[in-house]
Each structure stands twice: as structure tokens, then as C-alpha cells.
């Protein structure tokens, strides 16, 4: 049974919320675009100052393009690891923003700006909660907080896996609070417990040095047909990957994971309403099961030859396809690449070049049965007035695997994102309401964890 | 046995060659780009003046975007129909031209300019030959010449089929001299006797109103995979079209066509040398047979989703594919479209939209056994000093079918193009040598035809 502290009122929280929003405005103003190596040391400095002001000891390590920060503060029998990142996605296309991307702007119920949700808003809401906890506990933080903050998450966290492995001893904790989370449109918190792995690849095919007239199509092979046939061979119409051996290592979902998914609400309607999706895969009843447990092949892009209006009777010299695989436990990214290469070779597509893009990630899931997760769920239910949706795995990916594998810490993902939050897109936003609730949740959660057995 | 007149010497031809090149310079200066509706009536005027100066009666008919000219001159027991066009392809990309596209420019052995080969050079070389014939025959043209000149060939001749059908009586002749032809690098004339048909299509697939995050790939179908699977299902790795019923109407090549193809030289080496082609279809020994007789599916372009450097984990909302089919006798373009639609439906791709682009053309071939072809071959051998390559069908397409079907006239394709002529591309050119030989050939051919039985 989880101990639950009194809920702080809006009035109690107000000074921490307002101070937090000032900190958030200052962080949003720092253009920490990791893909473009913009203002990363400066943003690491600003984060360091905020943490040091709360009594954290901050260590700084070099990453591939941005510093990794590892901070520690507080004393108590329990330890919480928090993972956030201070880098953001590029702001382009600029013309689709309704206010400057690097200026926190409030309009109606929402606060806008690049990184306001992902991930500066999450970081600041947790910092504000920590300040509230200290104020409610005589200036002391009644548990140990280890805070890992990187600046390369938006480029695939290339430094993180080896950092976590090397510093596993410094990251030990009763649980890890992941960098994101979200609240549904009706105010229900979504608690994610896992992430899919990812492999990004490019396939390239070339048949000549320059484009040919398509009258030669009887005697010269077509690189776009070859790529199409190769891509077609990778999955079937149901979406199941058809590469031999691909499913061999898939760990079946546990009974607890299956039960959690069985309790999740219908999820197609929001997709239909928001995106007018016309072609779903699988039956409606399988939706959540597929989303949580199914490894996937995505075609991100396919390009070659003529693309303007009308026709041009060209036989293109070359083309390329961008792919991502979303993996589940215990699929190994390197093995997936090897299986893909062997499959293409066996299908007669050995001429198609396979280029690996960026770093790969393994999937990972924390069990809903973990005691740490029970504390998270109780705190969420207390603050939001409704039980959270417990989602065993996001369809998305992230560097969860080294935390599970090297540190052995359970991971919970809860935060302040919203379904219309336009993360990675123009007009990224959070709801003010979710920020306030996030500070309240953090306060309750930290105290509950500190006082638990 | 074909009567062959004396070959005119270079000195005999010189005044006609030089006058022809002046006419050609004037025509090249007219920017008659049919795709852009540029200077089409003006160019029709210029062509009309050149023909009227040689005693032609010229009738002018409205086409879809450019006038169709039908001219007639000469008297004799034999009639020759000539088909040319006065429109040209767009000159873009301008920066790849080494001299202004609309200024005839001589450099080394070659004359450069848009349309200098396709098709203004062909037209003028024939006009120059006709002047030489008149000079050698007391100012008279000893055969009837009917000259059909359109201005919409480069946009698929949308007006021609119905024009030819309506004016079939005015187009009757012993044979038709087609608008193009070519000379190999070693000086051997290539005589084409047929063209493939063509159908240009676009396939479109859409699954949502906007792009989605690829984490949704387990539950939302991927339009690029659907297009890839649809395209893959249209042919096999050998290049054979796999749409049910597609081959039903294919007329097998005649014994004469097969014999002609068996006599053709090896054709892969030039493609390897010029374009560094690395993936041929079929065996080397089948090359000419495939090129002449095989119907083909070409993928001209495939576009959708992310196409820049690195990866972007997007599930695109939509994509499209541009296709052309090259058809053989007696395949019907409309039936091919219907079979494609039925095939896609049967394969589960009924959601993929099939858009027809531009006008379709039927294939057509003239038999190598035609008496008119014997005259052409004899004249070619006499002028070029070597027997022509007789090619039953080009891999390319054009409006041959209405001439065969409605007029019933045998068609022969011989001219002044060269393998490095860059037709439709920057630095379009002809060899001065081929222009002179073309005028000589025209002179000999017209006289041989006029005096034949």
C-alpha cells in the first residue's frame, strides 16, 4: 500500500508554477538544436545553474556533440533516477509557426515554443515539483535524486548507451522517471512502461550512370521496380514482417502486459478524428495489442525518377528507400540488419545497397507488477482523479535498453504532453493545466516515493 | 529490282546543303515548344513559306494546340507520304547547354540546337533533297509528295489520330517516310519499321490527411509499401508483365520480322559504353528480340515521404508512382488500363487510384517484305555503301497506328539522327556528315521511288 501525502492546492503550488514558467521561458529561448549543434554547451550551462541552485552536485561529461549532465541531491532511504534531455528538434518549417519558436508564448489554454513539451517543459515541471517538496519538508529533499540530462536525444542519443553502461553504479535507483508522458484529451494520465527498439536504414539501387529513355525498358532493368519488389518482400498486407528469422527472438508479452493492454480503451477514433486515417492495419480489437507488442517495418520515404506533373518516359538510373524497423524485446538491431541483408540476397536483390543510418536501439519494457510502478500509479490516480492508462509499450523508441540492462532500474513514463502537442512540429505546445498538474503530480510522487517502504 | 539513279556528288549537293542549313538555322531560331505553347503558329507559317516556295499547295487545319499542315506537290505515277513535326521539346535545363539552344551553332563535326535533329533537321534535309530532285529533273518533281507536318508530336500528338482518320483519302500513298531515323557510329543506316504503343499512368495511394509518426506503423497502413507491393506485382524479375490477360492480344512476330532481328548486331556494348549500364534484362542473345517484340512496364518515378539526408521516422500520408507501358501489336491501350485496374483490385489494391496521363498510342509494324521497303533498303545501301540494319520495331513509341490502320500505307523510318545526338536533352546535335548524306539519300530515294514500277 502506497503512502500518499496531502495534495497541494493550486494556491500552494502557484509560486512554484510561476517560477517554473519563468525558467521554462529562459530555456525555450536557448536554441539547443542538436541536429545543427546549436547552443548546446550554453543550454547545458543554464540547466546546470538551475540544478545547482537547488543544491545539486552536477558533473559534466563530454558527449558526441553535447555535454551529458549527471546531478545528485537529497538524502533518504529511497533513490529516484530522472532522465531528461535539453536538446530540441529543428524549428523548420518556420513559416508554419504562429509565434516565434524560441519565445515562450501563451495563447488561450496553451503555451507554445520549440521544446516546451519535448523536453524542457517536462524537465522544468519536475524541477518545480522538487522545489515544492523541499518547501513542504523544511528545505530538505527527503530522498536521493539522481538526474541524468543529455543533449543528444533528438539525434538518437549516440552517447547515452555507453555512458549508462560506464556509470551504471552512479545511476542505481528504486526507479527511473522517463523524459516524457502524456495526458489524454479527457484528462486521463497515460503511463508508458516500455519503448520499441529502432533500426533506420536506406536501400539504394542503381542500374546506370545516367537516366535512360524508357524505350530501353525491355533490355535494362528498372531500379524503382527492383526497390519496390524488395520493399514488397519485407512485409505482407497485414503488416507482418516476412524476413526469415525476424520473429525468432521476439519475447512474448507477459501475462501482466497482456492484462494491461486488455484494459486499454479503444484507440482508433482519435486517429480517425485527428488525421482522417482511412487504412488501419488489423482488426479494431487488435489495435492496442499490435501497437504495444508488434514489431514493424515502416517505409519512411521512396524516391527516384520523374516526380513533376504529367508523364516523362524515363528509365531512371537510380532510386532509394528510407526504412525504419520498430523492434520489441529481445530483437537485436544488428541481427535484424544481417537478416535483412541475407533476405535481399536470397530474393535476388543482392545488388541493392543497405546503408545503416544513425544509431540503433534495443527495445525494453518494465513490468506493470514492479513495486515502483505501483507507487507511480497510486500517485497518478490521486492527482488526476482517475486511474492511469497503463501502456506496456509505446509505439515509439528511445534509449531505454541500457537503463534496464546495465542499471537494472524499473522505468516509468509519465508527464505533461497532450495529444495535440505537435511535438517535433510547428506550434509545439503544452496545456497550462497539464503543467500545473505535472507539478502537483511530481510533488506527490516524490513524497510518496520518499516515504514508501 | 529497284531502279537506282546516279549518286549526286558532294559538289552537286553543296548548294542544296548550304541553302538547307540556312533554312534550318531560321527554323531552330523559332522556339516552337509545344508543351509550353510557344511560337507554334509562327513556326507553322515559316514551314508553310518553305513548302510554298517549292510549289506545294499547303492546307492548314487547327490542332489541339498547334496547326496541322497538309501539303501536296509533284506529279507522277507514284506517291510518297512524308510525316514530320515542327514542334520541339523544352530547352531546360538551360545551364547544361554549351551554346544557346535556339541558335544553330557549329562546333567541330556537329551542329547544335534544339530541334536540330528532332525534327527540324529531318524536315529540312528532306526539303533540300526535294530541291535537288527538281534541279535534276528540269524543275519538276517526278512523283506526288504529300507532306503531313504537325506541331504536337512532343506532347503525344493528341490531334493526329483523328486527323489521319478523317483525311485518310488525302494521305494515300505508296509509302510513308517517317519523321526520324538514325545512323550508327560506324556509318550504318538504321531502318526502323515499327513503333511500340504507349500508355502513361499514375498510381496514387493515401492513408491519412497528414503525415504520421512512424510509431503508428503497427496500426496504420503504409502508402509507400502499398504502392511498392502494387508495382512489384506488375512484372517479374525477368521484366515480363504479370497482369492477367496482358499478353492475350500480343501478335507474334512474323517470320520476316524474326529474320530481320536475327540479322541485327549485338547492342549491349553501346549501352554499356555510353551509360555504364550494370543490370540488363534477359540474355545478351535475346537483347534485340526483347527490344523489338516485348511489351514492357516502366516505372518512370516513385515519390513519397522523406527524401533528404539521414532518417526521419515518418509514416507518410501519401505517395505516387509514374508508369508507362510500351505495347506491341495488337495490344489495346484502353484494355491494358482496364486489366491493370482489375489486377490491382484482385490483389487487394482497389484503394490505389489509377490516373491516365496524356493520350495513349497503339503499336504498329510494317513488314520488311513490303515492296516500298525494298526501295528504301536499296537506296540506303547505295548511298551509305552498306546494307541498313532493318529493325522491325523501335523500343520507342509514336502515332504510327492511324497511318497503318486508316490509311493502309507502309511506313519506313530513316533519317539523320546519331547515337550521341542528345535528342530531347541539352546540346541536341546532328553530324554535318549525316545531314549531307541525308540530302543525298533523299535525292536518290525520291528518284528511285518515282521511277520504280
PDB file of N, CA, C and O in Angstrom, chain B residues 16-40:
ATOM      1  N   UNK B  16      22.460  22.826-102.294  1.00  0.00           N
ATOM      2  CA  UNK B  16      21.231  22.424-101.600  1.00  0.00           C
ATOM      3  C   UNK B  16      21.499  22.223-100.105  1.00  0.00           C
ATOM      4  O   UNK B  16      20.670  22.550 -99.266  1.00  0.00           O
ATOM      5  N   UNK B  17      22.683  21.695 -99.806  1.00  0.00           N
ATOM      6  CA  UNK B  17      23.056  21.537 -98.400  1.00  0.00           C
ATOM      7  C   UNK B  17      23.168  22.901 -97.724  1.00  0.00           C
ATOM      8  O   UNK B  17      22.620  23.124 -96.637  1.00  0.00           O
ATOM      9  N   UNK B  18      23.845  23.837 -98.378  1.00  0.00           N
ATOM     10  CA  UNK B  18      24.061  25.147 -97.743  1.00  0.00           C
ATOM     11  C   UNK B  18      22.746  25.906 -97.598  1.00  0.00           C
ATOM     12  O   UNK B  18      22.486  26.514 -96.552  1.00  0.00           O
ATOM     13  N   UNK B  19      21.902  25.871 -98.619  1.00  0.00           N
ATOM     14  CA  UNK B  19      20.589  26.530 -98.510  1.00  0.00           C
ATOM     15  C   UNK B  19      19.756  25.866 -97.407  1.00  0.00           C
ATOM     16  O   UNK B  19      19.064  26.530 -96.622  1.00  0.00           O
ATOM     17  N   UNK B  20      19.854  24.544 -97.330  1.00  0.00           N
ATOM     18  CA  UNK B  20      19.108  23.812 -96.297  1.00  0.00           C
ATOM     19  C   UNK B  20      19.560  24.211 -94.909  1.00  0.00           C
ATOM     20  O   UNK B  20      18.745  24.405 -94.008  1.00  0.00           O
ATOM     21  N   UNK B  21      20.877  24.359 -94.702  1.00  0.00           N
ATOM     22  CA  UNK B  21      21.371  24.736 -93.377  1.00  0.00           C
ATOM     23  C   UNK B  21      20.938  26.152 -93.006  1.00  0.00           C
ATOM     24  O   UNK B  21      20.686  26.439 -91.831  1.00  0.00           O
ATOM     25  N   UNK B  22      20.835  27.035 -94.006  1.00  0.00           N
ATOM     26  CA  UNK B  22      20.297  28.378 -93.710  1.00  0.00           C
ATOM     27  C   UNK B  22      18.825  28.281 -93.280  1.00  0.00           C
ATOM     28  O   UNK B  22      18.401  28.919 -92.315  1.00  0.00           O
ATOM     29  N   UNK B  23      18.058  27.464 -94.010  1.00  0.00           N
ATOM     30  CA  UNK B  23      16.651  27.262 -93.604  1.00  0.00           C
ATOM     31  C   UNK B  23      16.575  26.661 -92.202  1.00  0.00           C
ATOM     32  O   UNK B  23      15.715  27.029 -91.393  1.00  0.00           O
ATOM     33  N   UNK B  24      17.487  25.720 -91.924  1.00  0.00           N
ATOM     34  CA  UNK B  24      17.472  25.051 -90.628  1.00  0.00           C
ATOM     35  C   UNK B  24      17.774  26.049 -89.508  1.00  0.00           C
ATOM     36  O   UNK B  24      17.121  26.031 -88.453  1.00  0.00           O
ATOM     37  N   UNK B  25      18.752  26.939 -89.755  1.00  0.00           N
ATOM     38  CA  UNK B  25      19.072  27.959 -88.748  1.00  0.00           C
ATOM     39  C   UNK B  25      17.843  28.827 -88.456  1.00  0.00           C
ATOM     40  O   UNK B  25      17.553  29.163 -87.300  1.00  0.00           O
ATOM     41  N   UNK B  26      17.112  29.173 -89.509  1.00  0.00           N
ATOM     42  CA  UNK B  26      15.920  30.015 -89.329  1.00  0.00           C
ATOM     43  C   UNK B  26      14.846  29.272 -88.534  1.00  0.00           C
ATOM     44  O   UNK B  26      14.168  29.854 -87.674  1.00  0.00           O
ATOM     45  N   UNK B  27      14.677  27.988 -88.780  1.00  0.00           N
ATOM     46  CA  UNK B  27      13.666  27.213 -88.053  1.00  0.00           C
ATOM     47  C   UNK B  27      14.073  26.976 -86.600  1.00  0.00           C
ATOM     48  O   UNK B  27      13.241  27.042 -85.688  1.00  0.00           O
ATOM     49  N   UNK B  28      15.369  26.695 -86.374  1.00  0.00           N
ATOM     50  CA  UNK B  28      15.837  26.468 -84.994  1.00  0.00           C
ATOM     51  C   UNK B  28      15.616  27.721 -84.149  1.00  0.00           C
ATOM     52  O   UNK B  28      15.336  27.646 -82.948  1.00  0.00           O
ATOM     53  N   UNK B  29      15.713  28.903 -84.790  1.00  0.00           N
ATOM     54  CA  UNK B  29      15.536  30.166 -84.067  1.00  0.00           C
ATOM     55  C   UNK B  29      14.099  30.354 -83.573  1.00  0.00           C
ATOM     56  O   UNK B  29      13.848  31.178 -82.686  1.00  0.00           O
ATOM     57  N   UNK B  30      13.165  29.612 -84.143  1.00  0.00           N
ATOM     58  CA  UNK B  30      11.760  29.720 -83.718  1.00  0.00           C
ATOM     59  C   UNK B  30      11.529  28.750 -82.554  1.00  0.00           C
ATOM     60  O   UNK B  30      11.677  27.535 -82.707  1.00  0.00           O
ATOM     61  N   UNK B  31      11.156  29.293 -81.388  1.00  0.00           N
ATOM     62  CA  UNK B  31      11.088  28.490 -80.160  1.00  0.00           C
ATOM     63  C   UNK B  31       9.757  27.749 -80.069  1.00  0.00           C
ATOM     64  O   UNK B  31       8.914  28.049 -79.226  1.00  0.00           O
ATOM     65  N   UNK B  32       9.601  26.761 -80.913  1.00  0.00           N
ATOM     66  CA  UNK B  32       8.294  26.104 -81.068  1.00  0.00           C
ATOM     67  C   UNK B  32       8.120  24.951 -80.069  1.00  0.00           C
ATOM     68  O   UNK B  32       8.014  23.791 -80.439  1.00  0.00           O
ATOM     69  N   UNK B  33       8.078  25.330 -78.777  1.00  0.00           N
ATOM     70  CA  UNK B  33       7.948  24.350 -77.694  1.00  0.00           C
ATOM     71  C   UNK B  33       6.463  24.049 -77.471  1.00  0.00           C
ATOM     72  O   UNK B  33       5.737  24.852 -76.877  1.00  0.00           O
ATOM     73  N   UNK B  34       6.026  22.895 -77.933  1.00  0.00           N
ATOM     74  CA  UNK B  34       4.586  22.600 -77.870  1.00  0.00           C
ATOM     75  C   UNK B  34       4.092  22.450 -76.432  1.00  0.00           C
ATOM     76  O   UNK B  34       2.969  22.852 -76.118  1.00  0.00           O
ATOM     77  N   UNK B  35       4.914  21.912 -75.540  1.00  0.00           N
ATOM     78  CA  UNK B  35       4.480  21.737 -74.148  1.00  0.00           C
ATOM     79  C   UNK B  35       4.159  23.082 -73.506  1.00  0.00           C
ATOM     80  O   UNK B  35       3.386  23.146 -72.547  1.00  0.00           O
ATOM     81  N   UNK B  36       4.766  24.132 -74.021  1.00  0.00           N
ATOM     82  CA  UNK B  36       4.569  25.468 -73.455  1.00  0.00           C
ATOM     83  C   UNK B  36       3.821  26.404 -74.418  1.00  0.00           C
ATOM     84  O   UNK B  36       3.781  27.615 -74.181  1.00  0.00           O
ATOM     85  N   UNK B  37       3.302  25.863 -75.503  1.00  0.00           N
ATOM     86  CA  UNK B  37       2.506  26.626 -76.484  1.00  0.00           C
ATOM     87  C   UNK B  37       3.282  27.837 -76.999  1.00  0.00           C
ATOM     88  O   UNK B  37       2.716  28.924 -77.168  1.00  0.00           O
ATOM     89  N   UNK B  38       4.586  27.678 -77.233  1.00  0.00           N
ATOM     90  CA  UNK B  38       5.419  28.814 -77.650  1.00  0.00           C
ATOM     91  C   UNK B  38       5.624  28.813 -79.160  1.00  0.00           C
ATOM     92  O   UNK B  38       6.105  27.836 -79.725  1.00  0.00           O
ATOM     93  N   UNK B  39       5.306  29.905 -79.824  1.00  0.00           N
ATOM     94  CA  UNK B  39       5.632  30.179 -81.229  1.00  0.00           C
ATOM     95  C   UNK B  39       5.187  29.089 -82.198  1.00  0.00           C
ATOM     96  O   UNK B  39       5.860  28.839 -83.208  1.00  0.00           O
ATOM     97  N   UNK B  40       4.071  28.464 -81.930  1.00  0.00           N
ATOM     98  CA  UNK B  40       3.637  27.373 -82.801  1.00  0.00           C
ATOM     99  C   UNK B  40       3.031  27.890 -84.106  1.00  0.00           C
ATOM    100  O   UNK B  40       3.419  27.424 -85.185  1.00  0.00           O
TER     101      UNK B  40
END
